Short mmCIF file of C-alpha atoms in Angstrom, two decimals:
data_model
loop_
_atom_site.label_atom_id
_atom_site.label_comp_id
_atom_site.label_asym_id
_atom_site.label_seq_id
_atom_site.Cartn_x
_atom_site.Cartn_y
_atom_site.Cartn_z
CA UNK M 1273 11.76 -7.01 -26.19
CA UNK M 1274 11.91 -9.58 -28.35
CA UNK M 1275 10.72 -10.32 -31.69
CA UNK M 1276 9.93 -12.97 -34.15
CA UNK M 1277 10.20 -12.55 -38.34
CA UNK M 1278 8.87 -15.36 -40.08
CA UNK M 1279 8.89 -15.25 -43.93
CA UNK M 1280 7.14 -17.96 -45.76
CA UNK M 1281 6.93 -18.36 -49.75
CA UNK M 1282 5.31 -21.47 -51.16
CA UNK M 1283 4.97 -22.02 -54.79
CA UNK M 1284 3.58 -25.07 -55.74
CA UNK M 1285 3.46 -26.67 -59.29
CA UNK M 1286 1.21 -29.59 -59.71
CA UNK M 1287 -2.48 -31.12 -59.71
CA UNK M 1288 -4.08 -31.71 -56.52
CA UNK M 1289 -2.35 -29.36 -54.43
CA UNK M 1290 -2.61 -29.05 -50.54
CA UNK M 1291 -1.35 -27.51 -48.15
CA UNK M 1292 -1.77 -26.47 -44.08
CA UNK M 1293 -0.16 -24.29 -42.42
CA UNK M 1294 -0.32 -23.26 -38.04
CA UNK M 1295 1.60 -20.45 -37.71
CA UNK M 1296 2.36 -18.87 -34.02
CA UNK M 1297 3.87 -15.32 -33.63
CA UNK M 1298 3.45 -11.99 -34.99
CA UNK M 1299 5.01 -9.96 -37.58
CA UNK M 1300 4.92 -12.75 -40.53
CA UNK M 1301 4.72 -12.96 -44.09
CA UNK M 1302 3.29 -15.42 -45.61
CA UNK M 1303 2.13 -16.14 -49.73
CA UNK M 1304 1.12 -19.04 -50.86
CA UNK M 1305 0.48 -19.55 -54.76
CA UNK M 1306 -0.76 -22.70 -56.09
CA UNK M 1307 -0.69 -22.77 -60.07
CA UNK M 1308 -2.25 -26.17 -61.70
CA UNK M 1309 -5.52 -28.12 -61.02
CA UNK M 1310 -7.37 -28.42 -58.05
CA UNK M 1311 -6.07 -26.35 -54.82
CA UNK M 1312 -6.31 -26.18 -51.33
CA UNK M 1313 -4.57 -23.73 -48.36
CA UNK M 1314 -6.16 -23.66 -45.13
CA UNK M 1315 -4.00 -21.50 -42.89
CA UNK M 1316 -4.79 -21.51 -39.25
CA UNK M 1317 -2.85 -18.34 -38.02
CA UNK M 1318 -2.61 -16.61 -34.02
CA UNK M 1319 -2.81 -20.50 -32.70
CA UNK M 1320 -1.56 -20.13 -29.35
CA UNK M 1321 -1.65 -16.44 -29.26
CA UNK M 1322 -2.69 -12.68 -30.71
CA UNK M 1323 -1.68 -12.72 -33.75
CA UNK M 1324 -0.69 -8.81 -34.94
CA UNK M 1325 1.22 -6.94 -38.15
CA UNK M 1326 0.86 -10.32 -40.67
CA UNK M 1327 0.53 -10.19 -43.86
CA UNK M 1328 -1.20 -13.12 -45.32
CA UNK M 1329 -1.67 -14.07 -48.85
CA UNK M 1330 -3.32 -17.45 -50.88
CA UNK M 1331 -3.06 -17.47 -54.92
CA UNK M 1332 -4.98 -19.67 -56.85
CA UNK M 1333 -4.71 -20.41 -60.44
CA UNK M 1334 -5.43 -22.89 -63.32
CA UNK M 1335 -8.24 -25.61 -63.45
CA UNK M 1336 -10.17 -27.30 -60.94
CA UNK M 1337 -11.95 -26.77 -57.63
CA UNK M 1338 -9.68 -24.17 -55.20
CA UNK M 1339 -10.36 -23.65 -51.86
CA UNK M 1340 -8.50 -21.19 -49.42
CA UNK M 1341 -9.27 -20.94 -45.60
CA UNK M 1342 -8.24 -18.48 -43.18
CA UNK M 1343 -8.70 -18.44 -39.26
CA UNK M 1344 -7.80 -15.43 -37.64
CA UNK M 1345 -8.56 -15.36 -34.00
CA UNK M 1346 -7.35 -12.66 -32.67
CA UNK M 1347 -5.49 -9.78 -33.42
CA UNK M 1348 -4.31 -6.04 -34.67
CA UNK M 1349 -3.61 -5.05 -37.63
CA UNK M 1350 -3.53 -7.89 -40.25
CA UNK M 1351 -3.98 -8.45 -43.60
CA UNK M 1352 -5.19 -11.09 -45.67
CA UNK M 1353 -5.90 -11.70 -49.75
CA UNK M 1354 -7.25 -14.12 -51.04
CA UNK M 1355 -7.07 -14.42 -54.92
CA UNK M 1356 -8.55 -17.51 -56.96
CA UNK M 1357 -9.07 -17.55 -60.62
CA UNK M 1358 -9.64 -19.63 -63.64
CA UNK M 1359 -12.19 -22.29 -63.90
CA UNK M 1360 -13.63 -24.43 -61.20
CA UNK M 1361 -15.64 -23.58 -58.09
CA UNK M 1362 -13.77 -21.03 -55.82
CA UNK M 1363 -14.72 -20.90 -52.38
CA UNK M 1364 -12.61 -19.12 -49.79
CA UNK M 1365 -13.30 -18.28 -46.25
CA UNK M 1366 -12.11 -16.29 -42.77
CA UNK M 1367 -13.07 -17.60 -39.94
CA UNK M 1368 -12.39 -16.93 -35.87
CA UNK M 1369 -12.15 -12.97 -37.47
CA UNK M 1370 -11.54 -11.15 -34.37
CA UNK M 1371 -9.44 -8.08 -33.76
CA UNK M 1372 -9.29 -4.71 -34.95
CA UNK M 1373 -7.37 -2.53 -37.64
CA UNK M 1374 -7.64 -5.92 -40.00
CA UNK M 1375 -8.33 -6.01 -44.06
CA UNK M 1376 -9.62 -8.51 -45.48
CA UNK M 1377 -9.59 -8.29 -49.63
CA UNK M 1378 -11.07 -11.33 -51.62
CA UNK M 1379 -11.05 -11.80 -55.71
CA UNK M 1380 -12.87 -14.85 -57.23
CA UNK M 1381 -12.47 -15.08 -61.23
CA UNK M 1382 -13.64 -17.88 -63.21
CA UNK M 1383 -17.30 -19.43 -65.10
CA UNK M 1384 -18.11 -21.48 -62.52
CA UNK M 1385 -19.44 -20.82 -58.59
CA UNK M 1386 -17.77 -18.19 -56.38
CA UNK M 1387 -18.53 -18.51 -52.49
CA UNK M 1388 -17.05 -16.38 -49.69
CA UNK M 1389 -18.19 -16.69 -45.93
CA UNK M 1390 -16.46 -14.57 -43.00
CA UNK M 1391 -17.64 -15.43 -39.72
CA UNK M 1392 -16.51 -13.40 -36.66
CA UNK M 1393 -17.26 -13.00 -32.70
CA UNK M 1394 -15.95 -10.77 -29.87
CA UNK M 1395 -14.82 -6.82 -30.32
CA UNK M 1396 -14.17 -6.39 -33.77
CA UNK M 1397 -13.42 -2.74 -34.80
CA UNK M 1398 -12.03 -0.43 -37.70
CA UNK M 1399 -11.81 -3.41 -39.61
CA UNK M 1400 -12.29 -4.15 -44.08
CA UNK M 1401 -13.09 -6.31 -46.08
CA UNK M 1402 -13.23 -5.67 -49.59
CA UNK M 1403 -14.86 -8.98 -51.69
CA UNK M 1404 -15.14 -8.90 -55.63
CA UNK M 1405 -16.66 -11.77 -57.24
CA UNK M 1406 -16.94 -11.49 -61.32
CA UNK M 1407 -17.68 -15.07 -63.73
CA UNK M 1408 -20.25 -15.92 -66.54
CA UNK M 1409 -23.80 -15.52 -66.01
CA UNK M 1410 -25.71 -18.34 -64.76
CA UNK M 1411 -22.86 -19.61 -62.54
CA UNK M 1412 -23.77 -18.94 -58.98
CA UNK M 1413 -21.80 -15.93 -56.51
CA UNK M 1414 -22.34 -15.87 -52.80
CA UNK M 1415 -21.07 -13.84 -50.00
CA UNK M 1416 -21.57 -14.30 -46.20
CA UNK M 1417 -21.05 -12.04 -43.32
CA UNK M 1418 -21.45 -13.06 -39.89
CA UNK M 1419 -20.30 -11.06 -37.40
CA UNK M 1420 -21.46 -10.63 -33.71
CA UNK M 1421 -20.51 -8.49 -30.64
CA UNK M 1422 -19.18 -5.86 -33.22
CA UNK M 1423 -18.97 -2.34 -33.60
CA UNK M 1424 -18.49 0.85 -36.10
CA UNK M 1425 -20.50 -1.32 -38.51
CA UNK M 1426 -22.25 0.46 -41.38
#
């Protein structure tokens, strides 16, 4: 049997920061952390296959708009966190969630607005997601769940 270990560490220093990322194979570990103003990390994971045992994380810090994206379309036993804070909208999203034995955990931080939006399909089961969403009042906090075909919901 053979396996494939993929380690991937991105620190990134500047305004205006992007990046993308298709990853194929299991067993990965992957962190992103973008520090400066204005962010963005859309991770498209599982492309050509189940994706199973990743670890995925996106941190976002300083100024600016940040935006991290997630798609997830199948698999067992993943984890992703998401972390933005400071000030600027925050929106971050997982999409394609579909699989079972997956966490999700979200943290949006700042005085502006905080949006999260999961959308799944398929047999989803034993999965969490944790979301925490904390700013000054008057600044707008949304969270979206969309899952269909699902079970052991409560």
């Amino acid at each position: 049997m053979r396996y494939l270990l993929f380690f991937l560490c991105i620190n990134a220093f500047a305004q205006n920061n992007s990046i993308y990322i298709d990853q194929v194979g299991s067993s990965n570990q992957i962190s992103v952390t973008q520090y400066g103003s204005g962010h963005s990390a859309t991770l498209t994971l599982g492309k050509d296959s189940s994706l199973d045992t990743s670890n995925v994380s996106v941190n976002q810090q300083g100024t600016g708009a940040k935006t991290a994206s997630v798609e997830l379309p199948s698999g067992y036993n993943n984890s992703v966190s998401v972390s933005q804070d400071g000030s600027g909208s925050h929106t971050a999203s997982v999409i394609s969630f579909t699989g079972s034995a997956n966490s999700v955990s979200v943290s949006q931080n700042g005085a502006s607005n905080n949006s999260f939006t999961l959308t799944g399909s398929g047999t989803n089961g034993g999965n969490t997601i944790n979301v925490s969403q904390n700013g000054n009042y008057g600044a707008d906090k949304s969270f979206s769940l969309n899952m269909t075909n699902t079970n052991g919901a409560n």
